[in-house]
Short mmCIF file of C-alpha atoms in Angstrom, two decimals:
data_model
loop_
_atom_site.label_atom_id
_atom_site.label_comp_id
_atom_site.label_asym_id
_atom_site.label_seq_id
_atom_site.Cartn_x
_atom_site.Cartn_y
_atom_site.Cartn_z
CA MET V 1 -10.10 -37.60 16.28
CA SER V 2 -8.62 -34.65 18.09
CA ILE V 3 -7.33 -33.33 14.74
CA ALA V 4 -10.77 -33.66 13.16
CA MET V 5 -12.33 -31.87 16.12
CA SER V 6 -9.88 -29.01 16.06
CA THR V 7 -10.41 -28.58 12.29
CA ALA V 8 -14.15 -28.42 12.82
CA ALA V 9 -13.66 -25.93 15.63
CA SER V 10 -11.42 -23.65 13.60
CA GLY V 11 -13.82 -23.79 10.65
CA ARG V 12 -16.62 -22.67 12.87
CA THR V 13 -14.59 -19.92 14.49
CA SER V 14 -13.09 -18.29 11.44
CA GLU V 15 -15.85 -17.97 8.86
CA PHE V 16 -18.43 -15.19 9.05
CA GLN V 17 -20.93 -13.51 6.77
CA ILE V 18 -21.72 -10.03 5.53
CA GLY V 19 -24.93 -9.66 3.56
CA GLY V 20 -25.11 -13.38 2.80
CA LYS V 21 -21.52 -13.63 1.58
CA SER V 22 -19.00 -15.69 3.57
CA TYR V 23 -15.53 -14.52 4.50
CA ALA V 24 -12.87 -16.95 5.66
CA SER V 25 -11.31 -14.70 8.30
CA ARG V 26 -12.79 -12.62 11.08
CA LEU V 27 -9.90 -10.19 10.89
CA ILE V 28 -10.23 -7.28 8.46
CA ILE V 29 -7.14 -5.15 8.04
CA GLY V 30 -6.05 -1.79 6.66
CA THR V 31 -3.43 -0.56 4.25
CA GLY V 32 -2.27 2.70 5.85
CA LYS V 33 0.81 3.76 7.82
CA TYR V 34 3.09 0.90 6.76
CA ARG V 35 6.77 1.79 6.32
CA SER V 36 6.88 0.02 2.95
CA TYR V 37 4.71 -2.02 0.60
CA GLU V 38 6.85 -5.06 1.41
CA GLU V 39 6.12 -4.68 5.10
CA MET V 40 2.41 -4.31 4.34
CA LYS V 41 2.33 -7.41 2.17
CA ALA V 42 4.15 -9.49 4.78
CA ALA V 43 1.66 -8.34 7.44
CA HIS V 44 -1.30 -9.08 5.19
CA ARG V 45 -0.02 -12.61 4.56
CA ALA V 46 0.65 -13.27 8.25
CA SER V 47 -2.78 -11.99 9.30
CA GLY V 48 -4.72 -14.52 7.24
CA ALA V 49 -7.22 -11.72 6.50
CA THR V 50 -9.35 -12.09 3.39
CA MET V 51 -10.57 -8.48 3.31
CA VAL V 52 -8.59 -5.22 3.31
CA THR V 53 -9.81 -1.66 3.40
CA VAL V 54 -8.49 1.14 1.16
CA ALA V 55 -9.15 4.88 0.95
CA VAL V 56 -10.23 6.96 -2.06
CA ARG V 57 -8.10 9.98 -2.98
CA ARG V 58 -7.42 12.36 -5.84
CA VAL V 59 -4.83 11.13 -8.31
CA PRO V 60 -1.83 13.51 -8.22
CA LEU V 61 -1.65 15.36 -11.56
CA ASP V 62 2.01 16.32 -11.52
CA ARG V 63 3.66 12.95 -11.03
CA SER V 64 3.04 9.32 -11.77
CA ALA V 65 1.45 7.65 -8.80
CA GLU V 66 2.03 4.03 -7.97
CA SER V 67 -1.25 2.23 -7.39
CA LEU V 68 -1.70 0.70 -3.97
CA LEU V 69 -3.85 -1.96 -5.60
CA ASP V 70 -0.83 -3.34 -7.45
CA HIS V 71 0.64 -4.22 -4.06
CA LEU V 72 -2.36 -6.14 -2.77
CA ASP V 73 -2.80 -9.88 -3.15
CA PRO V 74 -5.43 -10.20 -5.93
CA GLU V 75 -7.21 -12.81 -3.82
CA LEU V 76 -8.09 -10.20 -1.19
CA GLN V 77 -11.57 -8.69 -1.14
CA ILE V 78 -11.11 -4.93 -1.29
CA LEU V 79 -13.33 -2.89 0.99
CA PRO V 80 -13.18 0.78 -0.06
CA ASN V 81 -13.83 3.30 2.70
CA THR V 82 -14.97 6.90 2.90
CA ALA V 83 -12.31 7.90 5.43
CA GLY V 84 -11.76 11.64 5.62
CA CYS V 85 -15.36 12.58 4.77
CA TYR V 86 -17.09 15.06 7.09
CA THR V 87 -20.57 15.16 5.55
CA ALA V 88 -23.06 12.64 4.19
CA GLU V 89 -22.72 14.27 0.77
CA GLU V 90 -18.92 13.83 0.67
CA ALA V 91 -19.26 10.20 1.77
CA ILE V 92 -21.94 9.46 -0.83
CA ARG V 93 -19.81 10.92 -3.64
CA THR V 94 -16.77 8.98 -2.46
CA ALA V 95 -18.76 5.73 -2.28
CA ARG V 96 -20.07 6.19 -5.82
CA LEU V 97 -16.54 6.78 -7.14
CA ALA V 98 -15.22 3.73 -5.30
CA ARG V 99 -17.95 1.52 -6.72
CA GLU V 100 -17.24 2.67 -10.25
CA ALA V 101 -13.50 2.08 -9.94
CA LEU V 102 -13.60 -1.28 -8.16
CA GLN V 103 -16.94 -2.68 -9.33
CA THR V 104 -17.88 -3.64 -5.78
CA GLU V 105 -21.02 -2.71 -3.86
CA LEU V 106 -19.14 -2.97 -0.55
CA ILE V 107 -18.44 0.32 1.21
CA LYS V 108 -17.10 1.03 4.67
CA LEU V 109 -18.97 4.20 5.53
CA GLU V 110 -17.10 6.70 7.68
CA VAL V 111 -18.39 10.20 8.29
CA ILE V 112 -16.15 11.98 10.77
CA GLY V 113 -17.52 14.61 13.12
CA ASP V 114 -14.40 16.08 14.63
CA GLN V 115 -10.73 16.27 13.64
CA THR V 116 -9.22 15.79 17.10
CA THR V 117 -11.07 12.66 18.12
CA LEU V 118 -12.11 11.38 14.68
CA PHE V 119 -15.34 10.38 16.35
CA PRO V 120 -18.08 9.59 13.84
CA ASP V 121 -20.93 11.97 13.07
CA ASN V 122 -23.75 9.51 13.70
CA GLU V 123 -26.45 11.74 12.20
CA GLN V 124 -24.59 12.24 8.91
CA THR V 125 -23.62 8.55 8.89
CA LEU V 126 -27.26 7.47 9.13
CA GLU V 127 -28.28 9.91 6.41
CA ALA V 128 -25.55 8.63 4.06
CA ALA V 129 -26.36 4.99 4.90
CA ARG V 130 -30.01 5.47 3.90
CA VAL V 131 -29.07 6.96 0.53
CA LEU V 132 -26.37 4.39 -0.24
CA VAL V 133 -28.52 1.38 0.70
CA LYS V 134 -31.19 2.66 -1.71
CA GLU V 135 -28.53 2.83 -4.41
CA GLY V 136 -27.68 -0.84 -3.87
CA PHE V 137 -24.54 -0.47 -1.77
CA VAL V 138 -23.60 -3.01 0.91
CA VAL V 139 -23.01 -0.41 3.63
CA LEU V 140 -20.77 -1.15 6.61
CA PRO V 141 -21.02 1.91 8.86
CA TYR V 142 -18.46 3.05 11.44
CA PHE V 143 -20.28 4.60 14.41
CA ASN V 144 -20.17 5.19 18.16
CA ASP V 145 -20.75 2.07 20.25
CA ASP V 146 -24.41 2.87 20.80
CA LEU V 147 -27.22 0.30 20.69
CA ILE V 148 -29.89 2.70 19.46
CA MET V 149 -27.70 3.90 16.61
CA ALA V 150 -26.92 0.28 15.71
CA LYS V 151 -30.66 -0.45 15.49
CA LYS V 152 -31.23 2.56 13.25
CA LEU V 153 -28.40 1.57 10.92
CA LEU V 154 -29.69 -2.01 10.69
CA ASP V 155 -33.22 -0.70 10.06
CA ALA V 156 -31.78 1.46 7.27
CA GLY V 157 -30.61 -1.75 5.58
CA CYS V 158 -26.97 -2.04 6.61
CA PRO V 159 -26.04 -5.77 6.67
CA ALA V 160 -23.51 -5.19 9.47
CA VAL V 161 -22.54 -2.45 11.90
CA MET V 162 -19.07 -1.31 12.93
CA PRO V 163 -18.95 0.18 16.43
CA LEU V 164 -15.66 1.69 17.58
CA ALA V 165 -13.68 0.20 20.48
CA ALA V 166 -11.76 3.47 21.04
CA PRO V 167 -10.70 6.46 18.90
CA ILE V 168 -9.18 5.62 15.49
CA GLY V 169 -5.46 4.93 15.76
CA SER V 170 -5.45 5.31 19.56
CA GLY V 171 -4.60 1.71 20.47
CA LEU V 172 -6.52 2.10 23.73
CA GLY V 173 -8.44 -1.14 23.34
CA VAL V 174 -12.14 -1.68 24.16
CA GLN V 175 -13.05 1.33 26.30
CA ASN V 176 -16.66 0.44 26.92
CA PRO V 177 -17.06 -3.34 27.04
CA ALA V 178 -20.54 -3.02 28.53
CA ASN V 179 -21.81 -1.22 25.41
CA LEU V 180 -20.49 -3.94 23.10
CA ARG V 181 -21.91 -6.66 25.31
CA ILE V 182 -25.32 -4.98 25.42
CA MET V 183 -25.26 -4.57 21.64
CA ARG V 184 -24.48 -8.28 21.23
CA GLU V 185 -27.20 -9.35 23.66
CA GLN V 186 -29.86 -7.06 22.25
CA LEU V 187 -29.02 -7.71 18.59
CA PRO V 188 -28.23 -11.44 18.55
CA GLU V 189 -28.75 -11.74 14.78
CA ALA V 190 -26.74 -8.68 13.74
CA THR V 191 -23.25 -8.85 12.29
CA ILE V 192 -21.12 -6.67 14.57
CA ILE V 193 -17.61 -5.74 13.47
CA VAL V 194 -15.55 -3.84 16.03
CA ASP V 195 -13.72 -1.10 14.16
CA ALA V 196 -10.96 1.15 15.44
CA GLY V 197 -9.04 1.45 18.70
CA VAL V 198 -7.51 -2.00 19.08
CA GLY V 199 -3.87 -1.76 20.25
CA THR V 200 -2.63 -5.27 20.81
CA ALA V 201 -3.69 -8.91 20.67
CA SER V 202 -5.51 -8.98 24.03
CA ASP V 203 -7.70 -6.06 22.87
CA ALA V 204 -8.77 -8.03 19.82
CA ALA V 205 -9.45 -11.11 21.96
CA ILE V 206 -11.59 -9.03 24.35
CA ALA V 207 -13.64 -7.65 21.46
CA MET V 208 -14.28 -11.17 20.22
CA GLU V 209 -15.03 -12.52 23.72
CA LEU V 210 -17.69 -9.82 24.01
CA GLY V 211 -19.37 -11.37 20.98
CA ALA V 212 -18.12 -9.31 18.03
CA ASP V 213 -18.32 -11.22 14.76
CA ALA V 214 -15.11 -9.66 13.43
CA VAL V 215 -12.57 -6.92 14.12
CA LEU V 216 -11.18 -4.33 11.71
CA MET V 217 -7.81 -2.82 12.53
CA ASN V 218 -4.95 -0.97 10.90
CA THR V 219 -2.63 0.98 13.20
CA ALA V 220 -2.17 -1.81 15.77
CA ILE V 221 -0.48 -3.88 13.06
CA ALA V 222 1.12 -1.15 10.91
CA GLU V 223 2.72 0.68 13.84
CA ALA V 224 3.97 -2.44 15.65
CA GLN V 225 7.76 -2.84 15.70
CA ASP V 226 7.27 -6.02 13.67
CA PRO V 227 3.97 -5.74 11.78
CA ALA V 228 4.00 -9.31 10.40
CA LYS V 229 4.48 -10.74 13.87
CA MET V 230 1.69 -8.58 15.29
CA ALA V 231 -0.55 -9.56 12.36
CA GLU V 232 -0.09 -13.21 13.29
CA ALA V 233 -0.73 -12.42 16.96
CA MET V 234 -3.97 -10.70 15.95
CA LYS V 235 -5.03 -13.66 13.86
CA LEU V 236 -4.55 -16.00 16.84
CA ALA V 237 -6.21 -13.57 19.26
CA ILE V 238 -9.29 -13.28 17.05
CA GLU V 239 -9.57 -17.05 16.84
CA ALA V 240 -9.00 -17.50 20.58
CA GLY V 241 -11.50 -14.79 21.47
CA ARG V 242 -14.13 -16.24 19.16
CA LEU V 243 -13.65 -19.72 20.56
CA ALA V 244 -13.88 -18.41 24.14
CA TYR V 245 -17.11 -16.56 23.27
CA LEU V 246 -18.60 -19.75 21.80
CA ALA V 247 -17.37 -21.80 24.76
CA GLY V 248 -19.13 -19.49 27.23
CA ARG V 249 -16.96 -18.28 30.04
CA MET V 250 -17.33 -19.32 33.71
CA ASN V 251 -19.07 -16.99 36.11
CA LYS V 252 -16.88 -14.67 38.12
CA ARG V 253 -16.77 -15.19 41.90
CA LEU V 254 -15.48 -12.96 44.61
CA TYR V 255 -13.92 -15.84 46.59
CA ALA V 256 -11.77 -18.84 45.77
CA SER V 257 -13.27 -22.12 44.67
CA ALA V 258 -10.93 -25.12 45.03
CA SER V 259 -10.31 -27.20 41.90
CA SER V 260 -9.22 -30.36 43.70
CA PRO V 261 -11.45 -32.50 45.95
CA LEU V 262 -11.59 -31.38 49.57
CA THR V 263 -11.73 -34.99 50.83
CA GLY V 264 -8.83 -37.46 51.11
CA VAL V 265 -6.20 -34.86 51.82
CA VAL V 266 -3.15 -36.38 53.60
CA ARG V 267 -3.00 -35.03 57.11
CA MET K 1 -10.59 26.46 -22.59
CA ARG K 2 -10.16 26.33 -18.85
CA ILE K 3 -11.40 23.48 -16.68
CA GLN K 4 -10.72 22.30 -13.13
CA VAL K 5 -9.11 18.92 -12.58
CA ASN K 6 -8.77 17.74 -8.97
CA GLY K 7 -9.13 21.34 -7.87
CA GLU K 8 -6.42 22.70 -10.20
CA TYR K 9 -7.08 24.90 -13.23
CA ARG K 10 -5.90 23.41 -16.54
CA GLU K 11 -6.05 24.57 -20.17
CA VAL K 12 -7.36 21.93 -22.56
CA ALA K 13 -8.37 21.99 -26.22
CA HIS K 14 -12.01 22.33 -27.22
CA GLU K 15 -13.79 19.03 -27.83
CA THR K 16 -11.55 17.26 -25.27
CA THR K 17 -13.28 14.18 -23.87
CA LEU K 18 -12.77 12.58 -20.48
CA GLY K 19 -10.91 9.78 -22.27
CA ASP K 20 -8.58 12.35 -23.85
CA LEU K 21 -7.97 13.88 -20.44
CA ILE K 22 -6.92 10.54 -18.96
CA ALA K 23 -4.52 10.05 -21.89
CA LEU K 24 -3.22 13.62 -21.46
CA PHE K 25 -2.19 12.95 -17.88
CA SER K 26 -1.04 9.44 -18.85
CA PHE K 27 -2.89 7.85 -15.95
CA ALA K 28 -3.16 4.11 -15.92
CA SER K 29 -6.88 3.95 -16.59
CA ASP K 30 -7.63 0.80 -14.67
CA ARG K 31 -8.99 1.19 -11.18
CA ILE K 32 -9.51 4.91 -11.24
CA ALA K 33 -12.87 6.66 -11.29
CA ILE K 34 -14.02 9.98 -12.73
CA GLU K 35 -16.59 12.46 -11.49
CA HIS K 36 -17.72 15.11 -13.99
CA ASN K 37 -19.49 18.15 -12.49
CA GLY K 38 -20.41 16.09 -9.43
CA VAL K 39 -21.66 13.00 -11.30
CA VAL K 40 -19.73 9.74 -11.63
CA VAL K 41 -19.16 8.83 -15.28
CA ARG K 42 -19.02 5.16 -16.17
CA ARG K 43 -15.85 3.97 -17.81
CA ILE K 44 -17.64 3.08 -21.07
CA ASP K 45 -18.80 6.70 -21.39
CA TRP K 46 -15.39 8.36 -20.91
CA SER K 47 -14.74 8.61 -24.65
CA THR K 48 -18.06 10.29 -25.42
CA VAL K 49 -18.34 12.87 -22.61
CA ARG K 50 -16.99 16.18 -23.96
CA LEU K 51 -15.68 18.83 -21.61
CA GLU K 52 -16.86 22.42 -21.61
CA GLU K 53 -15.43 25.66 -20.28
CA GLY K 54 -15.54 25.75 -16.48
CA ASP K 55 -16.22 22.04 -16.01
CA ARG K 56 -15.06 20.37 -12.82
CA VAL K 57 -13.46 16.94 -13.05
CA GLU K 58 -12.33 14.73 -10.18
CA ILE K 59 -10.10 11.74 -10.88
CA VAL K 60 -9.55 9.39 -7.94
CA HIS K 61 -7.61 6.26 -7.14
CA PHE K 62 -6.97 4.18 -4.03
CA VAL K 63 -4.41 4.78 -1.31
CA GLY K 64 -3.49 3.19 1.97
CA GLY K 65 -5.59 4.10 4.93
CA GLY K 66 -6.86 5.47 6.61
CA PHE K 67 -7.56 8.91 7.57
CA TRP K 68 -6.95 12.02 5.50
CA LYS K 69 -9.02 15.10 4.93
CA PHE K 70 -11.71 14.86 2.25
CA GLU K 71 -10.45 16.90 -0.65
CA LEU K 72 -12.90 16.70 -3.55
CA SER K 73 -14.01 20.21 -4.46
#
């Protein structure tokens, strides 16, 4: 019975939906910064992720370029991104190219506002999201952890929103838990995927405990000393965090509250 | 005639199509995409779109990542 219960629990904790389509893992991972393709593949396997994100770039003309896609498990759902774009127009062009090459409507929309922080340009992001949704894209926008912006992106037709936890690649963890919690409470039906800034397993667990539906990360795994081991840690942290969110945590108290009965103590 | 491919100037023969261009650079043609003067061209149309003097072509593929500077001209 305990086995059946734990299976049911893990089924409920791992699956989530984007635009009506189910994904078996709440961990979405990247493909950048790995020391080798072998290391990347081992990390992907260990993570249990079913979706990976890839960037769009010019093909080099002067040499043969190995395709990243040849090194990805064909079972993985590829989520192209518009990383590196600074305007809505650049992001829209990149999304159209990605769709043509991969025959997927999915696009992780990133419009960066500043090179030092890589913070998103929310205004350009919203503009691009509106255009791409009209063109039939399933737009997953990266944006600042702001409730009002989340509402606008959802109103524009995005099936999920991707607030940042901290700057891209910083590994600082969730810097503003209150914002994520407010977003969860005010948008109970929205799919919220925390994107960027996670550094280690506890950060991913915190994001999930705050009510995120999924977490997207790259650097925390790719720059770990042992990426495959960290990928597995992330997988477990995401599951633990989700389960804790569903369980509903106890209230915090300022003072102690004894666990054992106060009567019958041997004196 | 002179065209721009991924921001670089290249000499190609008149009547060259996008399909010819892909063959010229011997790119594996699966899972790349082409933009011709700012408009994405569907794969089935590559062999019929003829290039003209001064045209701009972008040929993209997928890489790890991730953050890099946008580079399409």
